[in-house]
XYZ file of C-alpha atoms in Angstrom:
608
model
C 0.000 0.000 0.000
C 1.419 3.404 -1.020
C 2.463 5.779 1.732
C 0.151 8.749 2.011
C 1.427 10.419 5.148
C 4.780 12.237 5.219
C 5.118 11.306 8.872
C 5.475 7.680 7.861
C 8.385 8.358 5.517
C 11.404 6.438 6.763
C 13.871 9.309 6.430
C 11.812 11.348 8.887
C 11.924 8.607 11.514
C 14.757 9.433 13.891
C 14.722 5.865 15.214
C 15.274 4.253 11.803
C 18.832 3.143 10.882
C 20.860 5.830 9.114
C 21.323 3.760 5.963
C 17.572 3.120 5.728
C 16.911 6.844 6.068
C 19.505 7.639 3.394
C 18.051 5.081 0.990
C 14.485 6.300 1.541
C 15.324 9.974 1.088
C 17.470 9.336 -1.971
C 14.593 7.425 -3.591
C 12.348 10.481 -3.264
C 14.801 12.999 -4.736
C 14.690 14.469 -8.225
C 17.861 15.167 -10.207
C 17.777 18.916 -9.347
C 17.486 18.045 -5.662
C 20.435 15.671 -5.884
C 22.633 18.174 -7.700
C 21.604 20.837 -5.192
C 22.876 18.663 -2.362
C 26.248 18.429 -4.107
C 26.486 22.232 -4.255
C 28.130 24.414 -1.625
C 27.743 28.185 -1.990
C 29.200 31.190 -0.191
C 26.906 32.926 2.282
C 27.040 36.234 0.365
C 25.037 34.672 -2.504
C 22.836 32.498 -0.295
C 19.467 34.189 -0.607
C 16.395 32.361 0.745
C 15.168 31.847 -2.815
C 18.450 30.340 -3.980
C 18.651 27.930 -1.032
C 15.022 26.823 -1.324
C 14.630 26.723 -5.098
C 18.050 25.246 -5.923
C 17.924 22.733 -3.039
C 21.385 23.890 -1.893
C 23.113 21.291 0.281
C 25.702 23.454 1.997
C 26.552 27.083 2.694
C 29.886 28.346 3.942
C 31.649 31.507 5.013
C 34.783 32.272 3.108
C 37.430 33.640 5.485
C 36.481 37.206 6.407
C 32.876 36.743 5.295
C 30.863 37.610 8.395
C 27.266 38.601 9.113
C 28.703 42.009 10.145
C 31.979 43.508 11.342
C 33.050 42.059 14.709
C 30.013 39.762 14.645
C 29.549 37.790 17.840
C 28.470 34.162 18.056
C 24.802 35.112 18.440
C 24.961 37.137 15.193
C 26.351 34.105 13.387
C 23.652 31.855 14.835
C 20.935 34.267 13.706
C 22.306 34.318 10.160
C 22.786 30.553 9.869
C 19.351 29.789 11.318
C 17.895 32.046 8.631
C 19.636 30.013 5.930
C 18.496 26.805 7.588
C 14.850 27.842 7.632
C 15.074 28.425 3.876
C 16.432 24.898 3.382
C 13.737 23.393 5.571
C 11.117 25.145 3.424
C 12.122 23.111 0.357
C 10.000 20.172 -0.797
C 11.826 17.504 1.196
C 13.096 19.773 3.968
C 16.724 18.644 3.756
C 18.828 20.815 6.102
C 21.969 22.558 4.956
C 25.329 21.846 6.523
C 27.140 25.117 7.284
C 30.928 25.134 7.021
C 33.724 27.461 8.081
C 37.513 27.593 8.388
C 37.740 27.268 12.178
C 41.342 26.056 12.040
C 42.760 27.317 15.372
C 39.658 27.921 17.377
C 36.500 29.524 15.980
C 38.853 32.112 14.531
C 36.368 34.014 12.330
C 34.193 35.047 15.277
C 34.962 38.152 17.326
C 35.723 37.226 20.932
C 36.217 33.507 20.326
C 39.339 31.830 21.720
C 42.207 31.606 19.215
C 44.583 28.701 19.854
C 48.167 28.269 18.660
C 48.411 27.251 15.026
C 49.073 23.584 14.289
C 52.852 23.896 14.127
C 52.781 25.103 17.742
C 50.506 22.236 18.749
C 52.939 19.841 17.090
C 55.633 21.261 19.375
C 53.615 20.243 22.442
C 53.689 16.537 21.481
C 50.554 16.363 23.660
C 47.808 14.531 21.757
C 45.448 14.617 24.737
C 45.777 18.417 24.869
C 44.991 18.605 21.155
C 41.910 16.471 21.703
C 40.768 18.825 24.486
C 41.374 21.771 22.144
C 39.123 20.056 19.608
C 36.354 19.661 22.166
C 36.694 23.261 23.363
C 36.699 24.577 19.804
C 33.636 22.489 18.962
C 31.657 24.181 21.734
C 32.462 27.650 20.441
C 31.740 26.635 16.835
C 28.370 25.126 17.720
C 27.491 28.196 19.783
C 27.735 30.209 16.560
C 25.383 27.826 14.713
C 28.098 26.313 12.500
C 28.008 22.531 11.951
C 31.251 21.844 10.098
C 34.849 23.017 10.331
C 37.399 22.588 7.552
C 39.946 21.174 10.003
C 42.338 19.594 10.760
C 45.032 20.049 8.143
C 47.035 16.829 8.333
C 49.708 17.797 5.826
C 53.164 16.389 6.481
C 55.573 19.277 5.961
C 58.337 18.871 3.412
C 59.672 22.425 3.133
C 59.208 25.480 5.412
C 59.147 27.780 2.382
C 55.530 26.626 1.981
C 53.046 29.358 2.902
C 50.893 26.886 4.820
C 53.774 25.557 6.930
C 52.051 26.646 10.170
C 48.956 24.616 9.235
C 51.048 21.439 9.486
C 51.712 19.769 12.826
C 55.134 18.481 11.804
C 57.539 17.261 9.156
C 57.264 13.804 10.789
C 54.282 11.704 9.707
C 54.226 9.998 13.117
C 53.650 13.309 14.924
C 50.957 14.381 12.441
C 49.204 11.040 12.978
C 49.231 11.553 16.752
C 47.974 15.154 16.535
C 45.069 14.090 14.296
C 43.363 13.216 17.598
C 41.896 16.714 17.236
C 39.161 14.938 15.260
C 38.035 12.969 18.332
C 37.820 16.269 20.174
C 35.821 17.995 17.454
C 33.483 15.099 16.617
C 33.631 13.096 19.832
C 35.294 9.727 20.218
C 33.511 6.830 18.492
C 32.842 3.659 20.527
C 34.960 0.582 19.872
C 32.181 -1.116 17.916
C 31.813 1.829 15.516
C 32.235 0.626 11.899
C 35.629 1.540 10.448
C 35.490 4.407 7.990
C 31.902 5.333 8.845
C 31.307 9.014 9.776
C 30.712 9.765 13.453
C 29.376 12.635 15.538
C 28.752 12.238 19.265
C 26.135 14.937 19.791
C 25.096 18.565 19.622
C 28.238 19.798 21.396
C 30.386 18.398 18.597
C 31.108 19.484 15.028
C 31.792 17.713 11.768
C 35.531 17.624 11.053
C 37.337 17.659 7.712
C 40.749 16.056 7.173
C 42.643 18.018 4.531
C 44.132 18.338 1.941
C 44.124 14.935 0.320
C 46.898 14.292 -0.460
C 50.547 15.420 -0.523
C 49.851 19.140 -0.059
C 52.808 19.529 2.308
C 55.297 17.816 0.011
C 55.296 20.073 -3.035
C 58.543 20.896 -4.811
C 60.259 23.906 -3.162
C 57.248 24.297 -0.877
C 55.105 26.013 -3.508
C 51.425 26.357 -2.615
C 49.226 24.334 -4.973
C 52.424 22.912 -6.458
C 53.558 19.455 -7.497
C 54.514 16.652 -5.108
C 57.022 14.485 -6.938
C 57.319 11.111 -5.259
C 56.598 7.423 -5.704
C 53.259 6.006 -4.584
C 55.105 4.014 -1.906
C 56.520 7.209 -0.355
C 53.241 9.079 -0.825
C 51.506 6.317 1.124
C 54.169 6.085 3.822
C 54.403 9.826 4.446
C 51.373 11.741 3.200
C 48.554 9.164 3.203
C 49.503 7.837 6.655
C 47.651 10.484 8.741
C 44.408 9.781 6.877
C 44.383 6.247 8.264
C 44.214 7.753 11.762
C 41.541 10.246 10.685
C 39.354 7.575 9.089
C 39.771 5.315 12.144
C 38.315 8.167 14.244
C 35.248 8.371 12.013
C 36.185 11.630 10.290
C 33.060 12.697 8.415
C 34.576 14.650 5.535
C 37.827 14.940 3.591
C 38.894 17.874 1.417
C 40.812 17.389 -1.832
C 44.091 19.239 -2.333
C 44.803 22.041 -4.799
C 48.174 20.407 -5.416
C 49.269 17.765 -7.932
C 50.954 14.404 -7.593
C 53.560 13.791 -10.272
C 51.739 16.299 -12.465
C 48.225 14.928 -11.908
C 45.804 17.409 -10.322
C 44.340 15.902 -7.152
C 40.869 17.240 -7.906
C 40.686 14.987 -10.957
C 42.780 12.020 -9.800
C 40.411 9.018 -9.803
C 43.114 6.667 -8.531
C 43.820 8.667 -5.353
C 40.327 10.015 -4.638
C 38.297 6.886 -5.375
C 40.549 3.839 -5.561
C 42.763 4.834 -2.620
C 40.657 7.058 -0.318
C 37.225 5.536 -0.764
C 37.977 1.948 -1.729
C 41.347 1.016 -0.223
C 41.097 3.191 2.928
C 37.356 2.566 3.299
C 36.268 6.194 3.755
C 32.446 6.339 3.926
C 31.968 10.080 4.519
C 31.953 12.653 1.748
C 34.763 14.296 -0.213
C 34.543 18.050 -0.713
C 36.501 20.141 -3.187
C 38.585 23.088 -2.067
C 37.475 26.644 -2.887
C 36.791 26.749 -6.638
C 38.860 23.566 -6.709
C 37.401 22.206 -9.931
C 38.714 25.228 -11.802
C 42.289 24.175 -10.994
C 41.891 21.067 -13.148
C 42.221 22.935 -16.450
C 45.031 24.923 -18.006
C 44.611 27.862 -17.867
C 42.667 27.590 -14.638
C 38.940 28.116 -15.028
C 38.848 27.328 -18.734
C 36.437 24.675 -20.067
C 34.536 24.560 -16.790
C 32.108 21.914 -18.033
C 34.966 19.487 -18.564
C 36.412 20.350 -15.130
C 33.078 19.414 -13.554
C 33.008 16.150 -15.495
C 36.556 15.184 -14.510
C 36.226 16.228 -10.853
C 32.895 14.525 -10.138
C 33.869 11.353 -11.980
C 37.156 11.290 -10.050
C 35.216 11.167 -6.775
C 34.424 14.719 -5.604
C 31.051 14.532 -3.813
C 30.382 18.141 -2.841
C 31.701 21.114 -4.782
C 32.773 24.310 -3.044
C 31.588 26.419 -5.945
C 31.317 29.045 -4.155
C 29.774 31.778 -6.381
C 29.167 30.231 -9.820
C 26.520 27.862 -8.553
C 24.188 28.479 -11.504
C 26.854 27.439 -13.994
C 27.819 24.419 -11.904
C 24.206 23.249 -11.590
C 23.596 23.784 -15.308
C 26.752 21.908 -16.349
C 26.092 19.084 -13.880
C 22.541 18.682 -15.162
C 23.723 18.546 -18.762
C 26.533 16.092 -17.959
C 24.184 13.716 -16.140
C 21.480 13.895 -18.764
C 24.047 13.203 -21.502
C 25.438 10.225 -19.578
C 28.922 11.733 -19.212
C 28.486 11.607 -15.434
C 26.705 8.358 -14.510
C 23.649 8.576 -12.260
C 25.341 5.967 -10.060
C 28.137 8.482 -9.355
C 25.588 11.170 -8.451
C 23.716 8.776 -6.171
C 26.943 7.744 -4.457
C 27.849 11.386 -3.803
C 24.410 12.270 -2.447
C 24.284 9.128 -0.284
C 27.552 10.163 1.326
C 26.351 13.728 1.949
C 23.025 12.576 3.405
C 24.802 9.984 5.555
C 26.835 12.733 7.231
C 23.776 14.927 7.713
C 21.844 12.101 9.385
C 24.827 11.084 11.540
C 25.227 14.713 12.592
C 21.608 14.911 13.756
C 20.811 17.828 11.455
C 17.358 16.507 10.618
C 16.424 16.386 14.316
C 18.273 19.545 15.406
C 18.730 21.833 12.400
C 18.883 25.120 14.347
C 21.535 26.567 16.662
C 21.603 25.590 20.335
C 21.461 29.002 22.016
C 22.280 27.498 25.420
C 25.891 27.190 24.251
C 26.383 30.948 23.810
C 27.519 31.261 27.409
C 30.512 28.980 26.757
C 32.250 31.376 24.347
C 35.544 32.681 25.731
C 35.097 31.127 29.195
C 36.994 28.055 30.441
C 38.151 27.534 26.861
C 40.767 30.250 27.355
C 42.485 28.216 30.076
C 42.961 25.367 27.617
C 44.450 27.803 25.100
C 46.786 29.232 27.738
C 47.998 25.725 28.548
C 48.564 25.105 24.837
C 50.695 28.247 24.565
C 52.828 27.198 27.550
C 53.466 23.760 26.111
C 54.107 24.962 22.551
C 57.031 27.273 23.342
C 60.400 25.847 22.301
C 63.486 27.082 24.155
C 66.346 27.144 21.638
C 68.978 28.876 23.779
C 69.246 29.616 27.492
C 72.378 31.465 28.529
C 75.614 32.057 26.658
C 76.993 28.969 28.350
C 75.304 25.985 29.946
C 76.480 26.859 33.467
C 74.625 30.177 33.598
C 71.018 29.823 32.384
C 69.337 33.151 31.636
C 65.778 31.943 32.193
C 63.570 32.128 34.135
C 63.516 35.916 34.244
C 63.367 37.894 37.477
C 59.814 39.232 37.729
C 60.937 41.738 40.386
C 63.646 43.322 38.272
C 63.811 47.107 38.629
C 63.446 48.025 34.948
C 62.637 45.948 31.851
C 62.768 46.936 28.181
C 60.248 45.319 25.848
C 60.861 45.839 22.126
C 59.351 44.783 18.823
C 56.310 44.934 16.549
C 55.010 41.634 17.925
C 55.153 42.519 21.615
C 51.830 44.336 21.742
C 50.004 43.211 18.594
C 47.280 40.599 18.985
C 46.864 40.133 15.237
C 50.573 39.447 14.735
C 50.425 37.057 17.670
C 47.532 35.093 16.121
C 48.806 34.896 12.527
C 46.760 33.994 9.458
C 43.224 32.582 9.425
C 42.209 35.009 12.178
C 39.197 37.203 11.423
C 40.144 37.101 7.734
C 42.092 34.584 5.662
C 45.444 36.370 5.721
C 44.967 37.658 9.262
C 45.388 41.282 10.324
C 47.752 43.230 12.534
C 46.387 45.144 15.506
C 43.972 44.451 18.338
C 41.563 42.582 16.086
C 39.786 40.510 18.733
C 39.683 39.895 22.477
C 42.878 38.548 24.001
C 46.131 39.207 25.851
C 49.313 40.327 24.117
C 52.821 39.419 25.254
C 53.229 42.944 26.674
C 49.909 42.688 28.535
C 51.040 39.421 30.068
C 54.467 40.753 31.067
C 52.926 43.745 32.822
C 50.523 41.469 34.682
C 53.286 39.069 35.729
C 55.977 41.425 37.056
C 56.188 42.889 40.541
C 54.469 46.104 41.602
C 57.768 47.998 41.666
C 58.996 46.809 38.279
C 58.983 49.423 35.520
C 58.231 48.096 32.010
C 59.303 50.289 29.080
C 57.883 49.388 25.651
C 59.128 50.584 22.264
C 58.204 49.079 18.917
C 61.628 50.060 17.638
C 64.352 50.856 20.177
C 65.417 54.500 20.117
C 69.031 55.625 20.241
C 68.314 57.339 23.542
C 66.996 54.133 25.086
C 69.951 52.069 23.894
C 72.345 54.777 25.133
C 70.845 54.444 28.628
C 71.005 50.640 28.534
C 72.694 50.400 31.938
C 69.357 51.184 33.529
C 67.715 47.969 32.309
C 67.971 44.592 34.022
C 67.167 42.829 30.766
C 65.299 43.200 27.471
C 62.618 41.108 25.799
C 62.616 41.465 22.012
C 59.558 40.171 20.158
C 60.015 39.934 16.388
C 58.705 37.739 13.625
C 56.456 37.332 10.632
C 53.292 39.311 9.936
C 50.078 37.325 9.426
C 49.725 35.525 6.080
C 48.030 32.551 4.470
C 48.451 30.176 1.554
C 50.281 31.527 -1.526
C 50.933 34.918 0.054
C 53.013 33.093 2.631
C 55.255 31.268 0.162
C 58.741 32.583 0.954
C 62.040 31.615 -0.623
C 64.219 33.705 1.734
C 62.774 33.157 5.249
C 64.579 36.122 6.795
C 62.972 37.725 9.858
C 60.847 40.605 8.475
C 60.896 44.257 9.556
C 64.684 44.243 10.032
C 64.290 41.683 12.807
C 67.865 40.391 12.954
C 69.285 43.937 13.168
C 66.844 44.974 15.920
C 67.774 41.910 17.945
C 71.495 42.595 17.554
C 71.187 46.304 18.367
C 69.454 45.550 21.663
C 71.446 42.447 22.574
C 74.761 44.275 22.191
C 73.668 46.675 24.950
C 71.303 44.749 27.236
C 71.017 41.050 28.231
C 68.266 39.908 25.872
C 65.582 37.267 25.545
C 64.313 36.965 21.969
C 60.798 35.632 21.366
C 60.292 34.770 17.704
C 56.742 34.730 16.351
C 56.571 32.797 13.110
C 54.814 30.031 11.268
C 58.080 28.209 10.608
C 61.821 28.266 11.241
C 63.487 31.490 10.079
C 67.075 32.437 9.235
C 68.924 33.169 12.480
C 72.043 35.205 11.757
C 75.250 34.184 13.594
C 75.288 37.523 15.455
C 71.782 36.831 16.797
C 72.794 33.431 18.077
C 75.989 34.856 19.571
C 74.712 38.067 21.171
C 71.391 36.942 22.662
C 71.132 35.339 26.075
C 68.005 33.313 25.331
C 65.876 32.458 22.309
C 62.304 31.113 22.230
C 60.280 29.932 19.229
C 56.694 30.970 20.022
C 55.149 30.189 16.598
C 51.753 31.952 16.267
C 50.400 31.381 19.790
C 46.944 32.982 19.491
C 44.998 35.143 21.923
C 46.273 33.844 25.273
C 49.570 35.650 25.772
C 49.693 34.763 29.482
C 50.943 31.339 28.414
C 54.233 32.991 27.436
C 54.715 34.908 30.689
C 53.816 31.728 32.614
C 56.965 30.127 31.232
C 59.520 32.918 30.830
C 59.056 33.953 34.471
C 59.290 30.377 35.715
C 55.792 29.433 36.861
C 56.095 26.530 34.419
C 59.055 25.001 32.629
C 59.518 24.797 28.874
C 58.167 21.585 27.382
C 58.070 22.254 23.625
C 60.127 20.225 21.156
C 60.748 21.297 17.565
C 58.143 19.723 15.253
C 60.332 20.696 12.279
C 64.044 20.858 11.631
C 65.551 24.335 11.987
C 67.829 24.939 9.011
C 71.085 26.895 9.015
C 70.708 28.294 5.498
C 67.856 28.333 2.989
C 70.071 26.638 0.400
C 69.976 23.501 2.604
C 66.249 23.063 2.045
C 64.503 20.721 2.037
C 66.054 18.997 5.042
C 65.524 15.297 5.646
C 66.068 14.151 9.229
C 66.793 10.613 8.010
C 69.445 11.608 5.465
C 73.161 11.135 6.117
C 73.733 14.751 5.041
C 71.319 16.094 7.720
C 72.984 19.169 9.240
C 70.412 21.456 10.868
C 70.959 24.381 13.192
C 68.557 22.669 15.612
C 67.330 19.125 14.872
C 63.767 17.839 14.834
C 62.814 17.246 18.493
C 65.226 19.823 19.947
C 64.056 21.836 22.943
C 65.749 22.953 26.169
C 64.292 23.367 29.655
C 64.949 26.184 32.127
C 66.569 23.815 34.647
C 65.022 25.561 37.615
C 63.594 24.133 40.837
């Protein structure tokens, strides 16, 4: 007997098995509804009519695309709920999944906690901490109404000249595998009986994770963004595929394809890697999403013959396409390709099954709207976790001009302290890229504590702290009046291609500023960067102490906790620190390995 009541439809029964719900819903969908589910658009073009009438499956915020300037979590939730209501108004009421680049905390939202970037977390070697960071981040993401974060990046770093170096946990696949435990923090930890490769989400306090960028993004020649990884399949599997095994074992729900190529083959159209390896050999049952306009990278020149790019990308295994603006062209080309038989209906059904599977697992059909009770969690206890992460991420590279006389910890009751550098009192520089906007911004761009703030809070009542961005001649001439100096230099915020750097010298005359101060005053240097930088011999010789702080995020107190001795240094280098750029790339397993500081190096203060 035919079903006459919508309430009896299997996909609407929350108690029915997920696969039964997927099968039932798929059987009711028209081709336009299926193609709509495969389409992800940017929020700036996501009108109610577009979402409802085109059956859009996903909306996302490109970095820096907010509801309004300095939008708080409640503003985000209001916006996303509006999009969701439009989706629920469509014929079958399939909810959207909303995605964002929350890659070191919910970093697009004003006032959210910003954690150290992945390279700093790799320095902690603390997988349990990373898992707790995932759980804390998930709370803040869900408070803003977002369901899905494009994280973690599980690239294995081959060359620090790469502009996404700080998005990698390490040059060692083993460390990247361990740090992928972030997924169990974001999504929750699946029970032992959970089917291998099947997507998992524990509940409404968790978010859908995305392992990226499949595969080899960190191994490109000369560290070029979106470049070519030249290696055998055996080495690709051993180094770059390895972290995905850990991600899939944790039930990661989505994977993002890489802009890069493998031996000249664009990943977005590589059937062997996307389908035969990821989906068949590794058993991944979630869905595969393209990167931003990723299909356009398939053709030469990029963006030409878009119809053919769609054909190659979808047939290679891409399930959802991050369009993000040309959705009308994508939908039109997809429709034509399916109707002509150039994209088989079986491939479309497989893609939509995977997308629906994740939506059902994530509970979006039962709880499509934001949980406003979570708004109170934003910026609360989460900041303590971030402060702990900063403490543990700091790597002490030098402590005293000889081993018998350690310079750290500093005396918090010193009479007079000089603090110097563009990074000492700049929250944006401290956070790095992917903070508020894609490339990041300098200045006090969100709520947090700078290094200078934390120093002033940590020192004694009678200690005078003098701050200068650039040390004046007068200050250096009166150097006898200072007990010591803290010089904070490093890289400005950047992301992706804009961060590709063939020289890796400390910007803003950093080496000269360090030397000028260190020649006059005993000096601790704190280097803020997304990777190892060139350290001139004079810097290494003249300074008393040197700390790699990476991009630590909003909780600057984590730095003062350690330099003043409340906690000891624990960080170990997640990457090899080169002597000269012409040595790159370094290989820790090669006989010719001759770094300035080796992978795993890190001193302690030797106090107490």
